[in-house]
Short mmCIF file of C-alpha atoms and ligand atoms in Angstrom, two decimals:
data_model
loop_
_atom_site.label_atom_id
_atom_site.label_comp_id
_atom_site.label_asym_id
_atom_site.label_seq_id
_atom_site.Cartn_x
_atom_site.Cartn_y
_atom_site.Cartn_z
CA MET U 46 143.35 109.34 90.34
CA LYS U 47 142.73 113.18 90.69
CA ASN U 48 143.44 116.12 88.55
CA ASN U 49 144.61 119.43 90.08
CA TYR U 50 145.40 122.80 88.50
CA VAL U 51 147.78 125.50 89.79
CA ASP U 52 149.91 128.32 88.44
CA VAL U 53 153.16 127.11 89.92
CA LEU U 54 154.09 123.73 91.24
CA ILE U 55 157.21 123.64 93.47
CA VAL U 56 158.74 120.36 94.40
CA GLY U 57 160.73 120.65 97.64
CA SER U 58 160.38 122.57 100.91
CA GLY U 59 163.96 123.56 101.62
CA VAL U 60 165.49 127.00 101.40
CA ALA U 61 165.24 127.01 97.73
CA GLY U 62 161.66 125.88 97.37
CA LEU U 63 160.12 128.08 99.93
CA TYR U 64 162.13 131.18 99.32
CA CYS U 65 161.12 130.81 95.69
CA ALA U 66 157.42 130.46 96.73
CA LEU U 67 157.74 133.61 98.90
CA ASN U 68 159.11 135.63 96.09
CA LEU U 69 156.43 134.64 93.66
CA ARG U 70 153.43 137.04 93.17
CA ASN U 71 150.63 136.91 95.84
CA ASP U 72 148.07 136.57 93.17
CA LEU U 73 149.49 133.26 91.83
CA ASP U 74 148.18 129.96 92.93
CA ILE U 75 151.19 128.04 94.19
CA MET U 76 151.57 124.48 95.51
CA VAL U 77 154.62 123.38 97.26
CA VAL U 78 155.16 119.56 98.01
CA SER U 79 157.67 117.68 100.08
CA LYS U 80 158.17 113.91 100.07
CA ASP U 81 158.51 113.75 103.81
CA LYS U 82 157.56 116.46 106.59
CA LEU U 83 158.13 120.09 105.71
CA ASP U 84 161.15 120.32 107.85
CA CYS U 85 162.91 117.11 106.72
CA THR U 86 165.38 118.90 104.59
CA ASN U 87 169.07 119.57 104.55
CA THR U 88 168.25 123.23 104.84
CA TYR U 89 167.10 122.31 108.44
CA LEU U 90 170.40 120.63 109.17
CA ALA U 91 172.74 123.60 108.14
CA GLN U 92 174.87 124.53 110.91
CA GLY U 93 177.60 127.00 109.90
CA GLY U 94 175.55 129.83 108.18
CA ILE U 95 174.96 131.90 105.22
CA SER U 96 177.96 133.52 103.32
CA VAL U 97 177.21 137.22 102.39
CA ALA U 98 179.48 139.95 100.99
CA ARG U 99 180.36 142.39 103.73
CA ASN U 100 179.83 145.32 101.47
CA LYS U 101 180.25 146.24 97.77
CA ASP U 102 184.03 146.43 98.26
CA ASP U 103 184.08 142.80 99.48
CA VAL U 104 182.36 141.45 96.33
CA PRO U 105 185.51 140.93 94.22
CA PHE U 106 187.20 138.98 97.20
CA PHE U 107 184.13 136.92 97.63
CA VAL U 108 184.29 136.13 93.89
CA GLU U 109 187.87 135.09 94.13
CA ASP U 110 187.38 133.00 97.31
CA THR U 111 184.57 131.05 95.51
CA LEU U 112 186.62 130.58 92.39
CA LYS U 113 189.61 129.55 94.24
CA ALA U 114 187.70 126.95 96.38
CA GLY U 115 186.00 125.71 93.23
CA GLN U 116 189.32 125.23 91.45
CA TYR U 117 188.30 127.81 88.95
CA LYS U 118 185.86 125.37 87.41
CA ASN U 119 183.04 127.69 88.25
CA ASP U 120 180.83 129.74 86.02
CA LEU U 121 182.15 133.31 86.52
CA GLN U 122 178.97 135.01 85.61
CA ALA U 123 177.00 132.99 88.02
CA VAL U 124 179.59 133.68 90.82
CA LYS U 125 179.34 137.30 90.13
CA VAL U 126 175.57 137.21 90.36
CA LEU U 127 175.80 135.27 93.55
CA THR U 128 178.08 137.59 95.34
CA ARG U 129 176.47 140.80 94.04
CA GLU U 130 172.89 139.79 95.10
CA SER U 131 174.01 138.27 98.39
CA ILE U 132 173.38 141.27 100.56
CA GLU U 133 169.80 142.11 99.23
CA ASN U 134 168.65 138.54 99.70
CA VAL U 135 170.12 138.06 103.12
CA ASP U 136 168.55 141.40 103.97
CA TYR U 137 165.15 140.16 102.90
CA LEU U 138 165.53 136.82 104.78
CA VAL U 139 166.17 138.85 107.90
CA SER U 140 163.11 141.07 107.16
CA LEU U 141 161.13 137.88 107.00
CA GLY U 142 162.16 137.21 110.68
CA LEU U 143 165.56 135.39 110.65
CA ASP U 144 167.16 136.69 113.77
CA VAL U 145 170.96 136.42 113.02
CA ASP U 146 173.39 136.66 115.78
CA LYS U 147 174.78 140.09 116.54
CA ASP U 148 177.85 141.56 118.22
CA GLU U 149 177.85 143.96 121.27
CA ASP U 150 177.19 146.90 118.93
CA GLY U 151 174.17 145.27 117.43
CA ASN U 152 175.95 144.57 114.09
CA TRP U 153 175.79 141.15 112.42
CA ASP U 154 178.28 138.79 114.01
CA TYR U 155 180.07 137.60 110.87
CA THR U 156 181.96 134.37 111.45
CA LYS U 157 184.86 132.84 109.35
CA GLU U 158 184.86 129.46 107.61
CA GLY U 159 187.46 127.58 105.56
CA ALA U 160 188.87 129.41 102.49
CA HIS U 161 187.04 132.63 103.16
CA CYS U 162 189.70 135.45 103.27
CA VAL U 163 187.52 137.54 105.77
CA ASN U 164 184.74 136.87 108.23
CA ARG U 165 181.56 136.93 106.11
CA ILE U 166 179.31 134.16 107.38
CA VAL U 167 176.02 135.24 109.09
CA HIS U 168 174.55 132.69 111.54
CA THR U 169 172.26 131.84 114.42
CA GLN U 170 174.52 130.06 116.91
CA ASP U 171 175.27 126.75 115.15
CA ASN U 172 171.71 125.90 113.95
CA THR U 173 171.36 128.52 111.14
CA GLY U 174 169.54 125.96 108.90
CA GLU U 175 166.90 125.23 111.46
CA ASN U 176 166.12 128.87 111.99
CA VAL U 177 166.08 129.59 108.21
CA ALA U 178 163.66 126.76 107.69
CA LYS U 179 161.37 127.91 110.64
CA THR U 180 161.35 131.35 109.18
CA LEU U 181 160.41 130.39 105.68
CA ILE U 182 157.91 127.78 106.77
CA LYS U 183 156.14 130.26 109.06
CA ASN U 184 155.95 132.80 106.21
CA ALA U 185 154.79 130.35 103.68
CA LEU U 186 152.17 128.89 105.95
CA SER U 187 150.76 132.48 106.52
CA ARG U 188 150.20 133.04 102.79
CA ASN U 189 146.83 132.25 101.41
CA ASN U 190 148.15 131.64 97.83
CA ILE U 191 150.59 128.99 98.90
CA ARG U 192 149.18 125.45 99.35
CA ILE U 193 151.55 123.06 101.15
CA SER U 194 151.39 119.27 101.00
CA GLU U 195 153.64 117.08 103.06
CA ASP U 196 154.35 113.49 102.44
CA THR U 197 153.58 114.01 98.71
CA PHE U 198 156.05 112.43 96.29
CA LEU U 199 156.83 113.67 92.85
CA VAL U 200 156.83 110.64 90.54
CA ASP U 201 157.53 112.48 87.33
CA ILE U 202 156.95 115.65 85.39
CA ILE U 203 154.33 115.96 82.73
CA GLU U 204 155.84 116.86 79.36
CA LYS U 205 154.03 117.97 76.23
CA ASN U 206 156.11 118.96 73.12
CA ASN U 207 159.25 119.42 75.21
CA LYS U 208 157.42 121.80 77.51
CA CYS U 209 156.71 121.04 81.11
CA ILE U 210 153.11 121.28 81.98
CA GLY U 211 152.88 119.77 85.45
CA GLY U 212 153.86 116.89 87.66
CA ILE U 213 152.51 113.45 88.72
CA LEU U 214 152.39 113.11 92.57
CA LEU U 215 151.60 110.28 94.90
CA LYS U 216 149.95 110.89 98.23
CA ASP U 217 148.69 108.22 100.48
CA ASP U 218 149.01 105.89 97.49
CA GLU U 219 146.58 108.14 95.45
CA GLN U 220 147.83 109.57 92.16
CA ILE U 221 147.40 113.33 91.72
CA ASN U 222 148.26 114.81 88.33
CA VAL U 223 149.01 118.48 88.94
CA PHE U 224 148.74 120.73 85.80
CA ALA U 225 150.87 123.85 86.17
CA LYS U 226 152.12 126.72 84.09
CA CYS U 227 155.49 126.41 85.49
CA VAL U 228 157.23 123.68 87.58
CA ILE U 229 160.24 124.25 89.96
CA LEU U 230 162.33 121.37 90.98
CA ALA U 231 163.86 122.09 94.40
CA CYS U 232 164.47 118.52 95.40
CA GLY U 233 167.79 118.88 97.04
CA GLY U 234 170.90 116.72 96.72
CA ILE U 235 171.85 113.04 96.61
CA GLY U 236 173.35 112.23 99.93
CA GLY U 237 170.85 109.51 100.74
CA LEU U 238 172.40 107.44 98.04
CA TYR U 239 175.59 107.19 100.19
CA LYS U 240 175.92 105.04 103.27
CA ASN U 241 178.34 107.60 104.67
CA SER U 242 176.76 110.96 104.46
CA THR U 243 175.77 114.04 106.51
CA SER U 244 172.50 114.36 104.39
CA GLN U 245 168.87 113.51 105.32
CA ARG U 246 168.49 109.89 104.11
CA ILE U 247 165.40 110.78 101.96
CA LEU U 248 167.31 112.90 99.53
CA ARG U 249 168.30 110.53 96.91
CA GLY U 250 168.36 112.58 93.66
CA ASP U 251 164.76 112.32 92.50
CA GLY U 252 164.96 115.67 90.66
CA LEU U 253 167.94 114.31 88.68
CA ALA U 254 166.17 111.11 87.86
CA VAL U 255 163.08 113.07 86.49
CA ALA U 256 165.64 115.14 84.47
CA LEU U 257 167.29 112.06 83.04
CA ARG U 258 164.02 110.54 82.00
CA HIS U 259 163.13 113.52 80.04
CA ASP U 260 166.65 114.31 78.56
CA VAL U 261 166.72 117.56 80.56
CA GLU U 262 170.46 118.68 80.45
CA LEU U 263 172.71 118.08 83.52
CA LYS U 264 176.00 119.54 84.32
CA ASP U 265 179.09 118.68 86.52
CA ILE U 266 177.45 115.52 87.99
CA ASN U 267 180.81 114.03 88.81
CA TYR U 268 181.47 116.90 91.34
CA ILE U 269 180.62 115.57 94.75
CA GLN U 270 181.82 117.11 97.96
CA ILE U 271 183.19 115.16 100.76
CA HIS U 272 183.14 117.08 104.13
CA PRO U 273 186.40 116.72 106.19
CA THR U 274 184.78 116.55 109.66
CA ALA U 275 181.70 114.28 110.33
CA PHE U 276 181.46 112.78 113.78
CA TYR U 277 183.06 109.31 113.85
CA ASP U 278 180.88 106.68 115.44
CA GLU U 279 181.58 103.03 114.77
CA SER U 280 178.08 101.92 115.82
CA ASP U 281 176.33 104.52 113.85
CA ASP U 282 174.32 103.38 110.71
CA GLU U 283 172.50 106.60 110.52
CA ARG U 284 173.17 109.97 108.93
CA ARG U 285 176.65 111.16 109.95
CA PHE U 286 176.51 114.04 112.32
CA LEU U 287 178.32 117.04 110.85
CA ILE U 288 180.93 119.03 112.85
CA SER U 289 180.64 122.26 111.11
CA GLU U 290 183.48 124.10 109.40
CA SER U 291 182.92 127.06 111.64
CA VAL U 292 184.44 124.86 114.52
CA ARG U 293 187.71 125.04 112.58
CA GLY U 294 186.83 128.67 111.72
CA GLU U 295 186.72 129.57 115.42
CA GLY U 296 190.18 127.86 115.95
CA GLY U 297 189.54 124.09 116.16
CA LYS U 298 192.73 122.03 115.36
CA LEU U 299 193.10 118.77 113.67
CA TYR U 300 195.42 116.03 115.04
CA ASN U 301 196.22 112.54 113.95
CA ILE U 302 195.85 109.78 116.42
CA ASN U 303 199.39 110.34 117.47
CA GLY U 304 198.75 113.85 118.46
CA GLU U 305 200.40 115.45 115.47
CA ARG U 306 199.05 118.46 113.46
CA PHE U 307 199.06 117.80 109.77
CA ILE U 308 197.10 120.52 107.89
CA ASP U 309 196.08 124.18 107.88
CA GLU U 310 192.49 123.70 109.03
CA LEU U 311 191.25 126.53 107.02
CA LEU U 312 192.09 125.26 103.58
CA PRO U 313 189.33 124.36 101.25
CA ARG U 314 187.26 121.13 102.12
CA ASP U 315 188.56 119.03 99.35
CA VAL U 316 192.17 119.67 100.48
CA VAL U 317 191.46 119.08 104.20
CA SER U 318 189.57 115.90 103.26
CA LYS U 319 192.44 114.52 101.35
CA ALA U 320 194.84 115.28 104.03
CA ILE U 321 192.68 113.52 106.62
CA PHE U 322 192.40 110.45 104.33
CA LYS U 323 196.03 110.35 104.02
CA GLU U 324 196.64 110.72 107.80
CA MET U 325 194.08 107.97 108.50
CA LYS U 326 195.91 105.73 106.04
CA LYS U 327 199.28 106.46 107.33
CA THR U 328 198.24 105.84 111.01
CA ASN U 329 196.01 102.93 110.17
CA SER U 330 193.01 104.67 111.84
CA ASN U 331 189.47 105.23 110.88
CA TYR U 332 189.49 108.70 112.24
CA VAL U 333 191.51 111.84 113.25
CA TYR U 334 190.85 114.28 116.13
CA LEU U 335 189.41 117.73 116.04
CA ASP U 336 190.18 119.60 119.19
CA VAL U 337 188.43 122.64 120.59
CA SER U 338 188.71 121.76 124.30
CA PHE U 339 191.22 124.49 124.78
CA LEU U 340 188.64 127.22 123.96
CA ASP U 341 186.56 128.63 126.87
CA SER U 342 183.84 126.07 127.84
CA ASP U 343 180.92 128.56 128.28
CA TYR U 344 181.77 130.18 124.85
CA LEU U 345 181.67 126.61 123.27
CA LYS U 346 178.42 125.62 124.85
CA ASN U 347 176.86 128.94 123.72
CA ARG U 348 178.39 129.17 120.28
CA PHE U 349 178.09 125.53 119.33
CA SER U 350 175.23 124.44 121.47
CA THR U 351 173.98 121.90 118.84
CA ILE U 352 177.24 120.30 118.41
CA TYR U 353 177.96 120.49 122.01
CA ASN U 354 174.87 118.68 122.97
CA LYS U 355 174.85 116.11 120.19
CA CYS U 356 178.46 115.18 120.83
CA LEU U 357 177.71 114.84 124.57
CA GLU U 358 174.90 112.44 123.68
CA LYS U 359 177.29 110.52 121.74
CA GLY U 360 179.80 110.30 124.65
CA THR U 361 182.14 113.07 123.89
CA ASP U 362 182.23 116.34 126.00
CA ILE U 363 183.90 118.68 123.43
CA THR U 364 184.86 121.11 126.19
CA LYS U 365 187.09 118.44 127.69
CA LYS U 366 188.01 115.93 124.96
CA PRO U 367 188.94 116.06 121.32
CA ILE U 368 186.28 114.83 118.85
CA LYS U 369 186.77 111.80 116.60
CA VAL U 370 186.04 112.86 113.09
CA SER U 371 186.33 111.31 109.50
CA PRO U 372 185.26 112.66 105.98
CA ALA U 373 181.70 111.96 104.64
CA GLN U 374 179.69 112.79 101.49
CA HIS U 375 178.18 116.16 102.13
CA TYR U 376 177.07 118.11 99.02
CA PHE U 377 176.50 117.69 95.29
CA MET U 378 177.99 120.56 93.15
CA GLY U 379 176.52 119.13 90.01
CA GLY U 380 172.86 118.92 89.02
CA ILE U 381 170.28 119.99 86.47
CA LYS U 382 171.92 122.57 84.31
CA VAL U 383 170.37 125.96 84.51
CA ASN U 384 170.98 129.41 83.24
CA LEU U 385 171.27 132.57 85.43
CA ASP U 386 167.50 132.71 85.69
CA SER U 387 167.34 128.98 86.87
CA GLU U 388 165.67 127.90 83.49
CA THR U 389 166.42 124.31 82.57
CA SER U 390 166.78 123.01 79.00
CA MET U 391 162.94 122.28 78.95
CA GLU U 392 160.56 125.17 78.59
CA ASN U 393 158.75 126.16 81.78
CA LEU U 394 160.85 123.80 83.93
CA TYR U 395 163.10 125.34 86.55
CA ALA U 396 165.59 123.93 88.97
CA VAL U 397 166.86 125.72 92.13
CA GLY U 398 169.04 124.82 95.04
CA GLU U 399 171.13 121.77 95.45
CA THR U 400 169.21 119.93 92.62
CA ALA U 401 170.36 122.61 90.17
CA CYS U 402 173.77 123.29 88.75
CA THR U 403 174.17 127.11 88.32
CA GLY U 404 177.97 126.54 88.15
CA ILE U 405 178.81 128.69 91.00
CA HIS U 406 180.46 126.03 93.09
CA GLY U 407 182.84 124.72 90.28
CA ALA U 408 184.53 121.46 91.52
CA ASN U 409 184.25 122.21 95.19
CA ARG U 410 181.81 124.37 97.21
CA LEU U 411 183.05 127.17 99.31
CA ALA U 412 181.69 126.87 102.94
CA SER U 413 178.19 128.42 103.44
CA ASN U 414 177.59 129.12 99.66
CA SER U 415 174.75 126.83 99.33
CA LEU U 416 172.08 128.41 101.46
CA LEU U 417 173.05 131.61 99.74
CA GLU U 418 172.71 129.99 96.24
CA GLY U 419 169.37 128.71 97.42
CA LEU U 420 168.15 132.29 98.05
CA VAL U 421 169.73 134.21 95.13
CA PHE U 422 168.80 131.80 92.22
CA SER U 423 165.35 131.02 93.52
CA LYS U 424 164.54 134.64 93.75
CA ARG U 425 165.71 135.04 90.15
CA ALA U 426 163.49 132.09 89.07
CA ALA U 427 160.63 133.84 90.84
CA ASN U 428 161.29 137.10 89.09
CA VAL U 429 161.24 135.49 85.68
CA ILE U 430 158.09 133.67 86.41
CA ASN U 431 156.23 136.73 87.78
CA ASN U 432 156.94 138.45 84.53
CA LYS U 433 156.05 135.90 82.13
CA ILE U 434 153.26 133.79 83.75
CA ASP U 435 150.41 135.99 82.50
CA ASN U 436 151.36 134.92 78.98
CA LEU U 437 151.37 131.16 79.77
CA ASN U 438 148.19 128.83 79.55
CA LEU U 439 147.50 125.75 81.46
CA SER U 440 147.77 122.65 79.27
CA LYS U 441 146.34 119.26 79.89
CA ILE U 442 146.89 115.76 78.53
CA ASP U 443 145.45 112.34 79.43
CA ILE U 444 147.64 110.45 81.89
CA ASP U 445 147.61 106.86 82.80
CA GLU U 446 147.28 105.56 86.22
CA ILE U 447 150.70 104.53 87.69
CA TYR U 448 150.53 101.18 89.42
CA LYS U 449 154.14 101.28 90.75
CA SER U 450 154.64 101.79 94.40
CA ARG U 451 156.79 104.77 95.61
CA GLU U 452 159.50 102.44 96.75
CA GLU U 453 159.70 100.95 93.26
CA ILE U 454 159.99 104.46 91.68
CA GLU U 455 162.60 105.42 94.26
CA GLU U 456 164.69 102.37 93.36
CA ASN U 457 164.41 102.96 89.67
CA ASN U 458 165.54 106.69 90.43
CA ARG U 459 168.48 105.46 92.40
CA CYS U 460 169.67 103.08 89.72
CA LEU U 461 169.27 105.85 87.00
CA VAL U 462 171.07 108.51 89.02
CA ILE U 463 173.97 106.15 90.23
CA GLN U 464 174.57 105.02 86.52
CA ALA U 465 174.67 108.57 85.21
CA ILE U 466 177.13 109.75 87.94
CA ARG U 467 179.40 106.73 87.38
CA GLU U 468 179.31 107.23 83.52
CA LYS U 469 180.76 110.78 84.18
CA GLY U 470 183.37 109.44 86.55
CA GLY U 471 181.78 110.45 89.81
CA VAL U 472 182.44 108.50 92.97
CA ILE U 473 179.32 106.83 94.42
CA ASP U 474 178.69 103.77 96.50
CA ASP U 475 175.91 101.31 95.81
C1 FAD A 556 174.54 118.63 107.95
C2 FAD A 556 174.64 119.66 106.77
C3 FAD A 556 175.14 120.93 107.19
C4 FAD A 556 175.13 122.00 106.16
N1 FAD A 556 175.49 123.29 106.54
C5 FAD A 556 175.39 124.20 105.67
C6 FAD A 556 175.70 125.60 105.98
O1 FAD A 556 176.20 125.93 107.11
N2 FAD A 556 175.69 126.57 105.04
C7 FAD A 556 175.29 126.34 103.85
O2 FAD A 556 175.21 127.18 102.93
N3 FAD A 556 175.01 124.99 103.37
C8 FAD A 556 175.06 124.04 104.26
N4 FAD A 556 174.69 122.76 103.93
C9 FAD A 556 174.21 122.57 102.60
C10 FAD A 556 172.74 123.12 102.48
O3 FAD A 556 172.07 122.94 103.70
C11 FAD A 556 171.83 122.49 101.51
O4 FAD A 556 172.71 122.34 100.22
C12 FAD A 556 170.66 123.22 101.12
O5 FAD A 556 169.96 123.52 102.36
C13 FAD A 556 169.97 122.68 100.15
O6 FAD A 556 168.52 123.36 99.99
P1 FAD A 556 167.59 122.86 99.01
O7 FAD A 556 166.37 123.77 99.21
O8 FAD A 556 168.07 122.75 97.58
O9 FAD A 556 167.16 121.30 99.43
P2 FAD A 556 166.82 120.70 100.87
O10 FAD A 556 166.67 121.78 101.87
O11 FAD A 556 167.54 119.54 100.99
O12 FAD A 556 165.23 120.26 100.47
C14 FAD A 556 164.85 119.33 99.52
C15 FAD A 556 163.42 119.16 99.43
O13 FAD A 556 163.05 118.38 98.28
C16 FAD A 556 162.04 117.45 98.63
N5 FAD A 556 162.00 116.38 97.71
C17 FAD A 556 163.01 115.68 97.14
N6 FAD A 556 162.66 114.63 96.31
C18 FAD A 556 161.31 114.86 96.21
C19 FAD A 556 160.29 114.08 95.54
N7 FAD A 556 160.48 113.13 94.80
N8 FAD A 556 158.96 114.50 95.69
C20 FAD A 556 158.63 115.57 96.67
N9 FAD A 556 159.61 116.19 97.25
C21 FAD A 556 160.92 115.87 97.15
C22 FAD A 556 162.32 117.02 100.07
O14 FAD A 556 161.23 116.55 100.74
C23 FAD A 556 162.84 118.48 100.73
O15 FAD A 556 161.49 119.17 100.99
C24 FAD A 556 174.65 121.77 104.86
C25 FAD A 556 174.28 120.58 104.50
C26 FAD A 556 174.20 119.49 105.47
C27 FAD A 556 173.77 118.17 105.17
#
């Protein structure tokens, strides 16, 4: 067993964790850990893009689109913060090296996704998340004050008098107790708990389990988003491959197996998912069709190169045939309750990204608002920490050696999270 001391411990290497690290002061000693490889995140999988207000005038419309998609269950203040601070954060991400697609005049090529009233999604073809991840990883690796540790599992946080003073980690079966002035949970969502999900399998709500063990407040944990269009593949037991919202945004049409249209494709995700389930039931089918084959094939191959190649690998040439799709778990709107500065109910413990619940999504996330939330609210956490950390001291307590295996801890986490979600009426399979 080893003890380690840092200023800030960040658990998670997705957009929220790494962007937070990059916004913390250069003179702070920061440790970022991920339970798998650095790029094994849902951030890496994001296809569609990042929503951003077109300009100041667009902010009220962006607010309204977010509220409407969220069935007005959103936190209005948080939505205002998200939309107002969207431009400066996407600008900063671009300044870090993200090369977003541009139109012929060199302006950002904004695309449209369901329930946005205007085109306001910036993207890099259909692999925005991969490029966001690569940009953040490159910048983080170049910073001397950021230590990164892959394959390092957070077992628990360390608590003293309702203050968070560090985290207990497992790496190569060795226990490392990291004492930190602040801890940031950026552990992503819960999709790995579902058989049928678009998420990385490793993301199983570990952050929530830690919060539950320490009575840290949670919020809206019954709000789980089902994405309408994941690739349907009978033989596939793996993660479901997502057919991004932007495919419908660029004109893709849904048909039931009898070739009948049944829904406006650009309605919010929950509405489209429900309509698909209904149609599947009505036609006694496990899927419906999403068709883009009527669009120009060169355009499709370029604009949706990831989707084109993946579908081809799975036997569907999207330039020639409709894609079989069905809904799958996709996103967790609830999470660890945080205020506008990403502070949890425990002192010196922060939560950012999909692990956190800022309340911006309400009951249903508006497309492409998640990467943006990861940027805006992790930057706010960093700002608060930058200002207050000089007044904090490192604390230490004696910690027992943990003899449990990582598998055993993950199983405990899984049971704890499933039970909590069920108790709140959320739908989750076992
Ligand atoms: C297929 C797909 C497509 C998507 N497309 C879009 C899109 O176009 N636009 C958009 O805005 N959103 C999209 N989303 C949602 C978005 O990608 C995620 O919500 C967002 O990236 C989450 O970022 P994050 O930093 O919170 O977590 P993640 O990027 O998921 O990272 C989680 C991190 O936590 C670490 N971790 C977890 N538990 C532990 C533990 N116990 N110990 C140590 N480390 C741990 C993991 O190792 C990982 O590094 C998509 C999601 C999916 C699945």
